[in-house]
Short mmCIF file of C-alpha atoms and ligand atoms in Angstrom, two decimals:
data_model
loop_
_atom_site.label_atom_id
_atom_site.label_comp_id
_atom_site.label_asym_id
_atom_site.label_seq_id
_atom_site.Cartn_x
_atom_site.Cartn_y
_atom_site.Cartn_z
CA UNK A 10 14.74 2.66 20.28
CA UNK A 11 14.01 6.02 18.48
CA UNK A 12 11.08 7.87 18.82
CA UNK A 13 10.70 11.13 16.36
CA UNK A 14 10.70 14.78 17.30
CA UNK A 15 7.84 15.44 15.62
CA UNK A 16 4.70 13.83 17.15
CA UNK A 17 2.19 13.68 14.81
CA UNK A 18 -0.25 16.32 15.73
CA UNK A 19 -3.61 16.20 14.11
CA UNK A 20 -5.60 13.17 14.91
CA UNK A 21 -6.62 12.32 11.17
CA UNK A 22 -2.81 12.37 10.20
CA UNK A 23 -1.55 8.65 10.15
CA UNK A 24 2.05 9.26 8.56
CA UNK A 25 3.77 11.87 7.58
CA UNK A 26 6.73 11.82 5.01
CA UNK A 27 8.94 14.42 5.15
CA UNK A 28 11.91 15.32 2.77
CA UNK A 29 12.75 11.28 2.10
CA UNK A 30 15.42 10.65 0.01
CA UNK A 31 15.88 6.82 -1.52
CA UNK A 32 19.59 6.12 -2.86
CA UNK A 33 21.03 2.66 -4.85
CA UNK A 34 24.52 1.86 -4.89
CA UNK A 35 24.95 0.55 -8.70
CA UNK A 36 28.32 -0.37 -10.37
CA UNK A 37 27.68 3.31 -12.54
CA UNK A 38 27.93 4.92 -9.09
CA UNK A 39 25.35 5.97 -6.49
CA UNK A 40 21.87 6.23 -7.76
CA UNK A 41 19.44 8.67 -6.24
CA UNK A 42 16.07 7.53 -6.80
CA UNK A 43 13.45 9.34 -4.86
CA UNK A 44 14.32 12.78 -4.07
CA UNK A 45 12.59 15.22 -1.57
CA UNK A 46 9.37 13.84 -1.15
CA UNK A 47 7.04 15.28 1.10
CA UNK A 48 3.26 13.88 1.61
CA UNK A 49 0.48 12.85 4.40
CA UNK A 50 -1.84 9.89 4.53
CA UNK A 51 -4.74 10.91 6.71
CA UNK A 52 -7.01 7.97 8.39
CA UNK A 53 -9.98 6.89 6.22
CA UNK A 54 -8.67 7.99 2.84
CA UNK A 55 -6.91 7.00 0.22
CA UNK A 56 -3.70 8.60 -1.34
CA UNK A 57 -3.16 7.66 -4.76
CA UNK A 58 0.09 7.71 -6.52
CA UNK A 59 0.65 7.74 -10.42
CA UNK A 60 3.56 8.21 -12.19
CA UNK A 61 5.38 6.63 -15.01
CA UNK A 62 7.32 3.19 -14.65
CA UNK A 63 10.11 3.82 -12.93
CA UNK A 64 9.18 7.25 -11.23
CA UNK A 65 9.57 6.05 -7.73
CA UNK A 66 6.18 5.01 -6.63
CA UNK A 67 7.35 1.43 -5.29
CA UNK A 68 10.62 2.71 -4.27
CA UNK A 69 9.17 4.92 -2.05
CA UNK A 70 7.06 2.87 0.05
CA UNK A 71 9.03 0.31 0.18
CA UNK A 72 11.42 2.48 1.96
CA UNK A 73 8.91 3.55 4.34
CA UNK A 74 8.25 -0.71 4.93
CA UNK A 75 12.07 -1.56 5.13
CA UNK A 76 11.63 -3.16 1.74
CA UNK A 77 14.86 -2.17 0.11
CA UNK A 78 17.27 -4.39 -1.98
CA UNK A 79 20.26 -4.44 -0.13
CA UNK A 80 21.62 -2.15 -2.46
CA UNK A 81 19.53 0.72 -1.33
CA UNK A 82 19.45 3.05 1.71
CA UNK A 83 16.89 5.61 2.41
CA UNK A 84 17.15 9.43 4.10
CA UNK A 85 14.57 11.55 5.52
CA UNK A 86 11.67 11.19 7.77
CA UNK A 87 8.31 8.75 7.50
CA UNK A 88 6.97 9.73 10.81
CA UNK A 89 4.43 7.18 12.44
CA UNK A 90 2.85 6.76 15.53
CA UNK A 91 6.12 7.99 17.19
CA UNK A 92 9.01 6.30 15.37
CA UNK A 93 10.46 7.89 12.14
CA UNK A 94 10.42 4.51 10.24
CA UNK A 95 13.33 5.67 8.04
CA UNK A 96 15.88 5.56 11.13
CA UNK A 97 13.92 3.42 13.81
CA UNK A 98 15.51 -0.19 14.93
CA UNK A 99 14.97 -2.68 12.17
CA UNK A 100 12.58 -4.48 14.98
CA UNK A 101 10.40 -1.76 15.03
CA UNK A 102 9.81 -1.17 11.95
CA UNK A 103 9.33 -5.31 11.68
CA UNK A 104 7.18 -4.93 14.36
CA UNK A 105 4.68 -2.64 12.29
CA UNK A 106 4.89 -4.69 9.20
CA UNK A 107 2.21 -6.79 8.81
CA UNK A 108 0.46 -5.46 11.93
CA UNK A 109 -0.40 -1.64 11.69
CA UNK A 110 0.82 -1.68 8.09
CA UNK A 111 -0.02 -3.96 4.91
CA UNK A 112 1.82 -4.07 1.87
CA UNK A 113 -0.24 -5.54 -0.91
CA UNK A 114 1.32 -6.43 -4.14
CA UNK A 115 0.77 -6.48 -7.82
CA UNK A 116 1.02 -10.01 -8.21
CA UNK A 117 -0.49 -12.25 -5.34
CA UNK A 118 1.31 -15.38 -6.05
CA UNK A 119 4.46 -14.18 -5.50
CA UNK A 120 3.26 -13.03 -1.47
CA UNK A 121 1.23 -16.39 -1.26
CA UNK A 122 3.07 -19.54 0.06
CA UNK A 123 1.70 -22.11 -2.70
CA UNK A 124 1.90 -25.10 -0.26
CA UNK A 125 0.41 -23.55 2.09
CA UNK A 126 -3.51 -24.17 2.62
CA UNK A 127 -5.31 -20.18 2.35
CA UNK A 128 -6.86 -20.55 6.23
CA UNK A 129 -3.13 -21.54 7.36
CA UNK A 130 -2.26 -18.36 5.80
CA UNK A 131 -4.13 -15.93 7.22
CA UNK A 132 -3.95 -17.65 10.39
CA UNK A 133 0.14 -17.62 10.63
CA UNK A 134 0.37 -13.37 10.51
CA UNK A 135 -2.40 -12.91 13.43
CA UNK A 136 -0.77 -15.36 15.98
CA UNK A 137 2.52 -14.44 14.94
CA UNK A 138 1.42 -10.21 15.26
CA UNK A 139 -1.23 -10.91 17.81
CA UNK A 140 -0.24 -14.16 20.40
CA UNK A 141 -3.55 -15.95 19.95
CA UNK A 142 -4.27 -19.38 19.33
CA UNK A 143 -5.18 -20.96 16.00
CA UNK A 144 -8.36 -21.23 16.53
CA UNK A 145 -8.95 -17.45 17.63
CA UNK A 146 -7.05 -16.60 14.49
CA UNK A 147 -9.22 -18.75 12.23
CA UNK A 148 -12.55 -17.21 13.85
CA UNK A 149 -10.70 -13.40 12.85
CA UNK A 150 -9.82 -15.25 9.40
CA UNK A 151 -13.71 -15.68 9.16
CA UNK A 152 -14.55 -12.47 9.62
CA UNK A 153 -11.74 -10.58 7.35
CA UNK A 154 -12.96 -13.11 4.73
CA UNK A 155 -16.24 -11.45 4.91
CA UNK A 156 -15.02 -7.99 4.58
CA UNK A 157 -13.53 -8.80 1.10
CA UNK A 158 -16.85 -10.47 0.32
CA UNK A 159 -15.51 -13.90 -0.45
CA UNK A 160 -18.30 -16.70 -0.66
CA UNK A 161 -18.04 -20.32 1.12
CA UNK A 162 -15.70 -19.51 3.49
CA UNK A 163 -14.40 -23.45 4.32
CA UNK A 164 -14.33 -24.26 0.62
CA UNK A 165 -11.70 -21.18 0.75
CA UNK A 166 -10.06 -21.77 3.70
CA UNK A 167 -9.03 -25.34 2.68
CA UNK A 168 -7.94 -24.52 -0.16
CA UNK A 169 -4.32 -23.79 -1.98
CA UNK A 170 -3.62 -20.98 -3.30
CA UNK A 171 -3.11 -22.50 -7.01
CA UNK A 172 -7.28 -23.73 -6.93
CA UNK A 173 -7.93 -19.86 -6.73
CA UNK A 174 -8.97 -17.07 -9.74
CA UNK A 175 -6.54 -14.02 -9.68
CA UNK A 176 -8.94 -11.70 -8.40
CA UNK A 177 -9.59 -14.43 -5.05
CA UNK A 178 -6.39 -14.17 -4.26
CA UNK A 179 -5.92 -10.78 -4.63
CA UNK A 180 -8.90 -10.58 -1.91
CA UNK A 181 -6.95 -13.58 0.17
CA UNK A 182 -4.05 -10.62 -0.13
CA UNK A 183 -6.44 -8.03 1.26
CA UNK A 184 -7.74 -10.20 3.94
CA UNK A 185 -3.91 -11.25 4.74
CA UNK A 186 -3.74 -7.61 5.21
CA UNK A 187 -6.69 -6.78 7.36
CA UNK A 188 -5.95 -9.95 9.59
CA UNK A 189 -4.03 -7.77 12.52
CA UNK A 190 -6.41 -4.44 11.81
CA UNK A 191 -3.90 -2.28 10.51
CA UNK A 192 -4.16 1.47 10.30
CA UNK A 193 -2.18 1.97 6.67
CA UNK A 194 -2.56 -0.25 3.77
CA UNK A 195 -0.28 0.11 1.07
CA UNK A 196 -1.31 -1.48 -2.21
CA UNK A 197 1.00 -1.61 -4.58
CA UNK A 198 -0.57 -2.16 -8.50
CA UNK A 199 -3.37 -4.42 -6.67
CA UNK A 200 -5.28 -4.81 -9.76
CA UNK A 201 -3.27 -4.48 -13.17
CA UNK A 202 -3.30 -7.93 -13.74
CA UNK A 203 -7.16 -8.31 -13.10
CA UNK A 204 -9.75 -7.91 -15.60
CA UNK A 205 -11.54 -4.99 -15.93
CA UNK A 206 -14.97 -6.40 -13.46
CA UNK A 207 -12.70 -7.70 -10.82
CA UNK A 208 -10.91 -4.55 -10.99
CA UNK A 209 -13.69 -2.84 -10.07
CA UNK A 210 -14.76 -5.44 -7.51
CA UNK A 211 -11.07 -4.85 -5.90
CA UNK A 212 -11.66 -1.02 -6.14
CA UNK A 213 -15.15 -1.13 -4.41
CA UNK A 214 -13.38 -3.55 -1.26
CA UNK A 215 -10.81 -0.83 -0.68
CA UNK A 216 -13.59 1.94 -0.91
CA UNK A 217 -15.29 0.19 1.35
CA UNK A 218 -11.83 -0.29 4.14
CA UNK A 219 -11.44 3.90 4.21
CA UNK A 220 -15.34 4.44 4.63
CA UNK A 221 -16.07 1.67 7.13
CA UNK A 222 -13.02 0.76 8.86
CA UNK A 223 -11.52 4.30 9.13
CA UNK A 224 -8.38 2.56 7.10
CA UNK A 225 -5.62 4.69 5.41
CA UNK A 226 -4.86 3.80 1.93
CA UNK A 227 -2.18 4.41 -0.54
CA UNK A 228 -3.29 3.24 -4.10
CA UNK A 229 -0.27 2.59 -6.42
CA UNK A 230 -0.65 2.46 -10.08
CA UNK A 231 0.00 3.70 -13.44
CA UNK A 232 -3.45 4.28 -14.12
CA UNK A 233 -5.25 7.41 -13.56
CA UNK A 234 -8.00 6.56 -14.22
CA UNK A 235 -7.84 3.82 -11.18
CA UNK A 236 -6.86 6.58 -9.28
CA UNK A 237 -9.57 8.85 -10.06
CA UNK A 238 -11.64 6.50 -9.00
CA UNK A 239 -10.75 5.43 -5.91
CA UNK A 240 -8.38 8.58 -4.22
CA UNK A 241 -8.91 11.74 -2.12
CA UNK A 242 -6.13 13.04 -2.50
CA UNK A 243 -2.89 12.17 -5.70
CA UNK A 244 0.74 12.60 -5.43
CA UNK A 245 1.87 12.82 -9.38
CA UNK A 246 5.24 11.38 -9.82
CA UNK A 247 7.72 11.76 -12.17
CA UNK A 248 11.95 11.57 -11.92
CA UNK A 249 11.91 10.74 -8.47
CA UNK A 250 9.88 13.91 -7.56
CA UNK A 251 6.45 14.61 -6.59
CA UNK A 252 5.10 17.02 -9.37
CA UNK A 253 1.77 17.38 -8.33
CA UNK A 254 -0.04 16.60 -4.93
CA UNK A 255 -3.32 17.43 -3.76
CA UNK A 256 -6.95 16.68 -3.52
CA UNK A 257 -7.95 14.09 -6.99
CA UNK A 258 -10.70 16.08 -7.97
CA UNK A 259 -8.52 19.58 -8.04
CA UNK A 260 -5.58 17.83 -9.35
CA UNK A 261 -7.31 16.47 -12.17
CA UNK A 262 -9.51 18.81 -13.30
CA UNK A 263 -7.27 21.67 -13.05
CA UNK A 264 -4.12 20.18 -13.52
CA UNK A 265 -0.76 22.40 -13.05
CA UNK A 266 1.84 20.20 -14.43
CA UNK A 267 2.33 19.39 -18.13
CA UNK A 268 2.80 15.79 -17.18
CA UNK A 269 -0.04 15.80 -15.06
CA UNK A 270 -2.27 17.24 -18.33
CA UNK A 271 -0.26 14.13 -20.28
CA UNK A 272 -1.45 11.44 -18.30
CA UNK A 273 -5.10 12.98 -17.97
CA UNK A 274 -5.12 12.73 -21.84
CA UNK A 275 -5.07 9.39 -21.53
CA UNK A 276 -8.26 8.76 -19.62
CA UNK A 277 -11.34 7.80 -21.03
CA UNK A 278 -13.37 10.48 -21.19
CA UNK A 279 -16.62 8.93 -19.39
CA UNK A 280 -14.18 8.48 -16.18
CA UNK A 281 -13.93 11.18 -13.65
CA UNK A 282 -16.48 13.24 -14.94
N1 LIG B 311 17.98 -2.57 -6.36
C1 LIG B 311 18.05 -1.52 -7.18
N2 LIG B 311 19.25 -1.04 -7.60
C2 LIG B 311 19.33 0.04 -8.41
N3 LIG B 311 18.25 0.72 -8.86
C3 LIG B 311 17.02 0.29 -8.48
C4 LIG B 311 16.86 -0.85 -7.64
N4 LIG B 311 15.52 -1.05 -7.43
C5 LIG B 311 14.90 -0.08 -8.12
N5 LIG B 311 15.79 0.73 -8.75
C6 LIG B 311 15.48 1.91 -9.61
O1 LIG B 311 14.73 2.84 -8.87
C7 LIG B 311 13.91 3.60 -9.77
C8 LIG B 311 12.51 3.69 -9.19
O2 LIG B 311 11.94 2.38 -9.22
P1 LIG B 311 10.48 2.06 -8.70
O3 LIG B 311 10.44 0.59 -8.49
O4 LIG B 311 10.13 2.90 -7.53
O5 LIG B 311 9.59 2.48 -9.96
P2 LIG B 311 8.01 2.51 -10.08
O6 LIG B 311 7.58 3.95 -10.22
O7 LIG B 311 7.40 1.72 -8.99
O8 LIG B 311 7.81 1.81 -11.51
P3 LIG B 311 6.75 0.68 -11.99
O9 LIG B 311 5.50 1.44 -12.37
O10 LIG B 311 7.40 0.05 -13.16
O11 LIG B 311 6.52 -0.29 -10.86
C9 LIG B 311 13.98 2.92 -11.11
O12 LIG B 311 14.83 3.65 -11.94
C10 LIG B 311 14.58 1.56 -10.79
O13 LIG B 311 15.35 1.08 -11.86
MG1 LIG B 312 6.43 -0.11 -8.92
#
């Protein structure tokens, strides 16, 4: 076991990243991928991070989950409740997975288990994470099913993934998440491939995890708009490197970086105002 140096000294701070590096071996040689980063996700807010395809974004949290390919190895710190994740014992950082972290992904039916009925899903991660019995996990189901404001809970819970709309699952994904009360979500393009209502519906549910539940967020995604909406604070990425980070509203309406003014073009203008 390795605990950090650094203990993480204001209360609202929930990780710090400090000067993480993200390498692939390729046949072309080594590839270096993410390079310096430095950031903080405080408790109840939400970090959004935009940048072009490519820039990093997924890269970089994935390090921080021990998501990697194989290929890829990871330098630097991502200090959490103790343990820099980057060098900790693969256990630990399994141990967090799942429990005081969620990973949420662009495309639920790829995390989903199709044969699998939804209640038997959400069940599985809280007696795995937590040691209680099915039925204590079902009752904890209920209630995370309420939080993402699904309807008809045992029409839901019997079903298979498959019977479900995109933007149910994504909030089967959410609840998945919220099922061991995590302190960090990390969502990772949770709604590009939702229509624009059930976007917003998805948008208002993580809202609604920072104010009430005190929950950390990262939001990743290639639209700024998305994060303009939802973030507190924006890490602008570009290269591998953080251009721009700092609170949404400054960021975007006084921009500093070229890029940064690029995307912005792109926003509608009745958004952010
Ligand atoms: N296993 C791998 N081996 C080599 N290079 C990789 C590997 N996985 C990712 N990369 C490279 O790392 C870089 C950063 O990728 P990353 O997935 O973080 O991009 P992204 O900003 O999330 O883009 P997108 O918006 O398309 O999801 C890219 O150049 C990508 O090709
Ligand atoms: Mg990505």
């Amino acid at each position: 076991m390795q605990s950090t140096q650094k203990n993480i000294k204001n209360n609202n701070l929930l990780i710090n990243i400090n000067k993480l590096n993200v390498f692939f071996n390729t046949p072309e040689g080594l590839s270096h991928v993410v390079k310096d980063v430095n950031f903080n996700v405080k408790k109840g807010t939400c970090l959004g991070v935009v940048g072009e395809s490519g820039s990093g974004k997924t890269q970089t949290f994935f390090s921080i989950t021990g998501l990697l390919a194989k290929n890829g190895y990871a330098e630097g710190e991502a200090n959490f409740k103790n343990y820099n994740l980057i060098t900790c014992d693969d256990e630990i950082r399994r141990s967090f997975l799942g429990k005081s972290i969620g990973f949420i992904f662009q495309d639920p039916m790829t995390s989903l288990t199709p044969h699998l009925k939804i209640g038997d899903q959400l069940a599985e991660i809280a007696i795995y994470h937590k040691k209680i019995t099915k039925s204590q996990a079902l009752q904890r189901a209920a209630e995370v099913m309420d939080v993402v404001k699904l309807p008809n809970n045992r029409d839901i819970i019997n079903s298979y993934p498959h019977e479900l709309s995109g933007g149910m699952k994504q909030r089967i994904m959410i609840a998945i998440s919220l099922m061991c009360e995590p302190d960090l979500i990390i969502a990772d393009e949770p709604t590009t491939a939702l229509d624009v209502t059930t976007q917003a519906e998805i948008l208002n549910i993580f809202n609604d995890l920072k104010n009430n539940l005190n929950i950390g967020l990262v939001l990743i995604s290639h639209n700024i708009g998305v994060i303009a909406e939802t973030s507190n604070d924006v890490l602008v990425m570009k290269n591998g490197q953080i251009l721009e980070n700092g609170n949404t509203h400054e960021v975007l309406t006084k921009p500093k970086n070229d890029y940064t003014k690029h995307l912005l073009s792109c926003i509608p203008p009745w958004i952010g105002n």
